[in-house]
Amino acid sequence: MARFNASILGEATGNAGRANFYRWRGKSFVRGRMIERGNANATAAQISVQQRFTILSEFLKKFTPALRLGFVKVPDGKTYMNVAFTANWDAVKDNGGSWALTYANVALSNGVDEFSISAIKNPSGNTVDFTWTAPRPTELFYQDGRMCACAYNSANAKSIVFIASLTASSASFDYSKLVTGEDDDISIWYFATTGIISSPSTYLK
């Protein structure tokens, strides 16, 4: 912000380009003004990309704790969110002129199949029981390992992230808080990670 004597520019007020002129306590000031960029001049293709980006961004932000665990293979100069965006960009598909997320194609982790996890929904449909082979005490590689499950209800855009220790041999994921009624459309993903490697996330409808 600049300050000047009134004798230089007179009683200047208002905006000129990015400059905003005003008086305060008998003194004249000029400050830079932010120019908002809207979509007025954006092409249809640019607006389409923005909409696709927004859909994916709003979805992934709901699973930030899981993404931090799942995307452990991150190139230098990138973040787990950068990698998650790249992995899921093609999961947002054109659906008759608008963008829609294909949940079966969503990846909440990257990595290799180093883990074997069994997942069974109970009859009520509000929990998933997971079982796996717990690592032996000598396998320190797994001592900080986690099993992560995520549930998402597309009817109300609500989500739950569940994390359990791999040192156990089972866990039960209760997602009943997401259940609201007959219109529920709940998707579930799960994976395992040691903090060094992760298994690819598995989609469970």
CSV table of C-alpha atoms in Angstrom, one decimal, residues 67 69-75 80 83-84 87 107-113 115 191-193 196-201:
chain,number,residue,atom,x,y,z
A,67,LEU,CA,-5.2,-41.3,1.6
A,69,LEU,CA,-1.9,-44.1,4.7
A,70,GLY,CA,-2.7,-45.6,1.3
A,71,PHE,CA,-0.5,-43.5,-1.0
A,72,VAL,CA,2.9,-44.2,0.5
A,73,LYS,CA,4.6,-44.4,-2.9
A,74,VAL,CA,5.0,-40.7,-3.6
A,75,PRO,CA,7.6,-39.4,-6.1
A,80,TYR,CA,-0.1,-38.0,-1.4
A,83,VAL,CA,-0.8,-39.0,-6.4
A,84,ALA,CA,-4.4,-39.7,-5.4
A,87,ALA,CA,-4.8,-42.3,-9.7
A,107,ALA,CA,-8.4,-46.1,-5.7
A,108,LEU,CA,-7.8,-45.1,-2.0
A,109,SER,CA,-4.3,-46.6,-2.0
A,110,ASN,CA,-1.6,-47.7,-4.3
A,111,GLY,CA,1.0,-50.5,-4.0
A,112,VAL,CA,1.3,-54.2,-4.3
A,113,ASP,CA,-0.7,-57.3,-3.2
A,115,PHE,CA,-1.7,-58.7,2.2
A,191,PHE,CA,-6.7,-51.9,2.1
A,192,ALA,CA,-3.7,-52.6,4.4
A,193,THR,CA,-0.5,-50.7,4.8
A,196,ILE,CA,6.2,-48.5,3.7
A,197,ILE,CA,4.0,-50.4,1.3
A,198,SER,CA,0.3,-50.6,0.8
A,199,SER,CA,-2.0,-53.0,-0.9
A,200,PRO,CA,-4.3,-51.7,-3.7
A,201,SER,CA,-7.7,-50.7,-2.2
